[in-house]
PDB file of C-alpha atoms in Angstrom:
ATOM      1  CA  UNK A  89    -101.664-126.277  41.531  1.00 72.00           C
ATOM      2  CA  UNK A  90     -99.685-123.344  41.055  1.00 74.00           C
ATOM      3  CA  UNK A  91     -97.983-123.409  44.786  1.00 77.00           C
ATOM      4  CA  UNK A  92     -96.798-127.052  44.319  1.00 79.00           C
ATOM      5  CA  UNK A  93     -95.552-126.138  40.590  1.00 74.00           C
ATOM      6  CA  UNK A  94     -93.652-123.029  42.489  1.00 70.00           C
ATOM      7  CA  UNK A  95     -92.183-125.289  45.165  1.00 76.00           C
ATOM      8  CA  UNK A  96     -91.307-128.009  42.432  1.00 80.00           C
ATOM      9  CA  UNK A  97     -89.237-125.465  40.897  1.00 77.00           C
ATOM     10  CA  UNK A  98     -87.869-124.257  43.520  1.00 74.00           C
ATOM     11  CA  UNK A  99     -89.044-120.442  42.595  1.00 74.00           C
ATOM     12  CA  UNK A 100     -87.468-120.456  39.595  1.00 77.00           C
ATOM     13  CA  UNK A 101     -90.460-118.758  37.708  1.00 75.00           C
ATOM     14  CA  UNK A 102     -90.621-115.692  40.074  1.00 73.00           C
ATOM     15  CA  UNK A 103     -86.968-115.880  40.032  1.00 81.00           C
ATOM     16  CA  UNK A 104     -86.732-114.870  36.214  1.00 84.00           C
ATOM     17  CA  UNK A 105     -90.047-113.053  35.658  1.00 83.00           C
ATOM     18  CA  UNK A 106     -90.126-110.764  38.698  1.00 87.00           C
ATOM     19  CA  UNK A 107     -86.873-108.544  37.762  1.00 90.00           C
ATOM     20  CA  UNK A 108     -88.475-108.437  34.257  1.00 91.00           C
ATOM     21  CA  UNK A 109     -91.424-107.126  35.744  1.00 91.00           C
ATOM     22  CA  UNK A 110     -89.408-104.743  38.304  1.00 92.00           C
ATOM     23  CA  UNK A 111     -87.270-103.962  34.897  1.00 95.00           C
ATOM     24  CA  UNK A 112     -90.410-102.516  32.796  1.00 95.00           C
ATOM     25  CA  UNK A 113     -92.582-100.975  35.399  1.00 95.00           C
ATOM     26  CA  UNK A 114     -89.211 -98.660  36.206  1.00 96.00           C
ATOM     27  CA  UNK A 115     -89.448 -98.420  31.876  1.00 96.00           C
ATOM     28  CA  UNK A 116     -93.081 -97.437  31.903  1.00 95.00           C
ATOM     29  CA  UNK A 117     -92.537 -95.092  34.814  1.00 95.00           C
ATOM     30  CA  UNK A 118     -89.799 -93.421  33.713  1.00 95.00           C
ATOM     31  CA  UNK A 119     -91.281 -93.086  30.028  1.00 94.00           C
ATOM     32  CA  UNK A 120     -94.713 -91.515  30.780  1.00 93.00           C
ATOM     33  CA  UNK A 121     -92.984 -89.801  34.006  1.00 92.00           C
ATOM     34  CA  UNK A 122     -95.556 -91.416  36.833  1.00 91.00           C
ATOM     35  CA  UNK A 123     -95.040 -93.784  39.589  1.00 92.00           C
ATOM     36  CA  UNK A 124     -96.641 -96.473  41.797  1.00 93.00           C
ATOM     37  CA  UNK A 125     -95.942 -98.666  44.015  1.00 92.00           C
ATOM     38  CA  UNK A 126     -98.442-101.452  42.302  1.00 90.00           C
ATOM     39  CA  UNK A 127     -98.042-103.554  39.421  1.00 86.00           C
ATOM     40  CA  UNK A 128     -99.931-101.499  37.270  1.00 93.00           C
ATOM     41  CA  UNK A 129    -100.525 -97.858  36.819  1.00 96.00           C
ATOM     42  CA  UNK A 130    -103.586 -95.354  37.100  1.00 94.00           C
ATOM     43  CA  UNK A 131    -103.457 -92.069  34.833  1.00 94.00           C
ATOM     44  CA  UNK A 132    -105.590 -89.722  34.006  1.00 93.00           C
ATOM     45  CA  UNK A 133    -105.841 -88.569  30.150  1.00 93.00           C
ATOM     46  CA  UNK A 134    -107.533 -85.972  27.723  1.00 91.00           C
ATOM     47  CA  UNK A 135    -110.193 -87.340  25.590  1.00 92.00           C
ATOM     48  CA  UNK A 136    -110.726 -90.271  27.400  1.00 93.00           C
ATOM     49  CA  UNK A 137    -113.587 -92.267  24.955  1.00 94.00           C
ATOM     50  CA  UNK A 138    -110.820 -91.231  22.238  1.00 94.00           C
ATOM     51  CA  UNK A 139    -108.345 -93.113  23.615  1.00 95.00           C
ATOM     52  CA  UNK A 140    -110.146 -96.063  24.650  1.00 94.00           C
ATOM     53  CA  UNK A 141    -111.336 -96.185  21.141  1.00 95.00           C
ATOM     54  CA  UNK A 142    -107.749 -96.080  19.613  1.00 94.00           C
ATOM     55  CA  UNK A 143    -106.881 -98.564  22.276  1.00 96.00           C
ATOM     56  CA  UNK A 144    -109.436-100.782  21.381  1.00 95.00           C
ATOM     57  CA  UNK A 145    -108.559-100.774  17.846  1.00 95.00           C
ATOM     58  CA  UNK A 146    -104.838-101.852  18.651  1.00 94.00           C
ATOM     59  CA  UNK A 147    -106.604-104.647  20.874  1.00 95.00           C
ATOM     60  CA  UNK A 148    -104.638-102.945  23.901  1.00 96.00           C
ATOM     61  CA  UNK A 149    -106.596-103.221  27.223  1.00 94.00           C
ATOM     62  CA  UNK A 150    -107.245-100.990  30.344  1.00 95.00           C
ATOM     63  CA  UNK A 151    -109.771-100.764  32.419  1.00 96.00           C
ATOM     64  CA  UNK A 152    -111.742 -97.650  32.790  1.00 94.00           C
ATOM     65  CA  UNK A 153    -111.642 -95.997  36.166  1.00 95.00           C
ATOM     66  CA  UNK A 154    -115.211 -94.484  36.353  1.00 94.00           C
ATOM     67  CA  UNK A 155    -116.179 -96.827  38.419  1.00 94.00           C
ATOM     68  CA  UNK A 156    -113.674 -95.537  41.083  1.00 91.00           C
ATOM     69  CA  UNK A 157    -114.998 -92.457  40.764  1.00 94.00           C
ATOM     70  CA  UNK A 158    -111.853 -91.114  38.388  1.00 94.00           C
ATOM     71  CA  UNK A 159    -113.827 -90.207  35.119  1.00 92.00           C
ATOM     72  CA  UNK A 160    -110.599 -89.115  33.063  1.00 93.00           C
ATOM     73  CA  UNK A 161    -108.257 -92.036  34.635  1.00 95.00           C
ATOM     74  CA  UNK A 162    -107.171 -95.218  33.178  1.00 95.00           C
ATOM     75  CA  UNK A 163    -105.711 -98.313  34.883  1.00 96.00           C
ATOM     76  CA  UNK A 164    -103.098-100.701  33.587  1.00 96.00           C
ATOM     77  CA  UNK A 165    -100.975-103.174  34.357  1.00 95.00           C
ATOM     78  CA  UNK A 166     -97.480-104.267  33.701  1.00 94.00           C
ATOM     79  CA  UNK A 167     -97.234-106.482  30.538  1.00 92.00           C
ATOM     80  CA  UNK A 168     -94.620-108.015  28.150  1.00 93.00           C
ATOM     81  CA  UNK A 169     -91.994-105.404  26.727  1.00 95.00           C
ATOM     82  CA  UNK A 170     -93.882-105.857  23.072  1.00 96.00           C
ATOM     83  CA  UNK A 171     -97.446-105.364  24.702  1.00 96.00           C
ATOM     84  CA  UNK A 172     -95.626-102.640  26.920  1.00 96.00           C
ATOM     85  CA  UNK A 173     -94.358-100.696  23.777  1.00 97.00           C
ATOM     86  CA  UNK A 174     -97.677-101.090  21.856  1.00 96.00           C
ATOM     87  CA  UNK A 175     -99.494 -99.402  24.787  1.00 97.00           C
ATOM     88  CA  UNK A 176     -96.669 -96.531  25.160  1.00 96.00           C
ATOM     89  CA  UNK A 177     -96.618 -95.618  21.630  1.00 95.00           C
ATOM     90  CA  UNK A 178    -100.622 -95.337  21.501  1.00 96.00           C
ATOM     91  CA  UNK A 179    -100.473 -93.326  25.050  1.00 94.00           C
ATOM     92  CA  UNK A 180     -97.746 -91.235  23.941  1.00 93.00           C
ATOM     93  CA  UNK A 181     -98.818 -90.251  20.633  1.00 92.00           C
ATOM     94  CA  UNK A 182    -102.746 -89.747  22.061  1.00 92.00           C
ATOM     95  CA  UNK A 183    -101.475 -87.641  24.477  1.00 87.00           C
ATOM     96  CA  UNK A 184     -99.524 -85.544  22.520  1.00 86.00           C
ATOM     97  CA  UNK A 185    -102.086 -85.195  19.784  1.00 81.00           C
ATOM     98  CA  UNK A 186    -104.669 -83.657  22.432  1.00 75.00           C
ATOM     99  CA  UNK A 187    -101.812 -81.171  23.329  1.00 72.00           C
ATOM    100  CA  UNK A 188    -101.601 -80.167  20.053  1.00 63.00           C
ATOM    101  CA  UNK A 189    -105.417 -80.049  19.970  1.00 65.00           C
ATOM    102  CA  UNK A 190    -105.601 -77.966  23.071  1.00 58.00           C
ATOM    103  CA  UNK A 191    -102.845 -75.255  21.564  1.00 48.00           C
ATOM    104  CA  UNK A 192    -104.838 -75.262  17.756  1.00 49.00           C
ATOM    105  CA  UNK A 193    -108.026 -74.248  19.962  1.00 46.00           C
ATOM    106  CA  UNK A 194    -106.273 -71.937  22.645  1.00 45.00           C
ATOM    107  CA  UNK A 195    -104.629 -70.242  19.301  1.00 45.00           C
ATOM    108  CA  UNK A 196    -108.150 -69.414  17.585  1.00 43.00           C
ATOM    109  CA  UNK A 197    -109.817 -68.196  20.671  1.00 45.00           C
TER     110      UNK A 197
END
């Protein structure tokens, strides 16, 4: 079981991967400017179906938070630095795509 293979090792696993995981939720944080206090992160975006499209093309996965009543919101959680940066790069660049959307149609109103 998991237990006995953490007591075997004397906690050498959460030893090495829990600083990681301290190391790229202050990353991820930091980068998209939002905090928690959970191991993952909820944030709400423009164009939601449009991102979750362009996510699932990348094979990047969040969970919609509909369900929770937060129609525009994501959820995600704290991955490898590679799976991190994939996810960052499609958040950042959706994000400021619909800004530059939002400006284009302000501008020809």
């Amino acid at each position: 079981s998991f237990i006995r293979h953490v007591l075997d090792d004397q906690f050498e696993f959460p030893k090495q991967t829990l600083p990681r995981l301290w190391q790229e939720k202050k990353r991820i944080a930091k980068r998209l400017k939002i905090n928690t206090d959970a191991n993952f992160f909820c944030m709400t975006v423009p164009e939601l179906p449009l991102l979750k499209s362009r996510l699932f093309q990348e094979k990047i996965a969040v969970r919609d938070c509909a369900s929770f009543g937060l129609e525009s919101s994501i959820r995600f959680c704290i991955g490898k630095e590679e799976d991190n940066n994939r996810l960052l790069q499609v958040l950042e660049n959706h994000v400021e795509g619909a800004k530059k959307e939002d400006f284009i149609r302000k501008d020809s109103l």
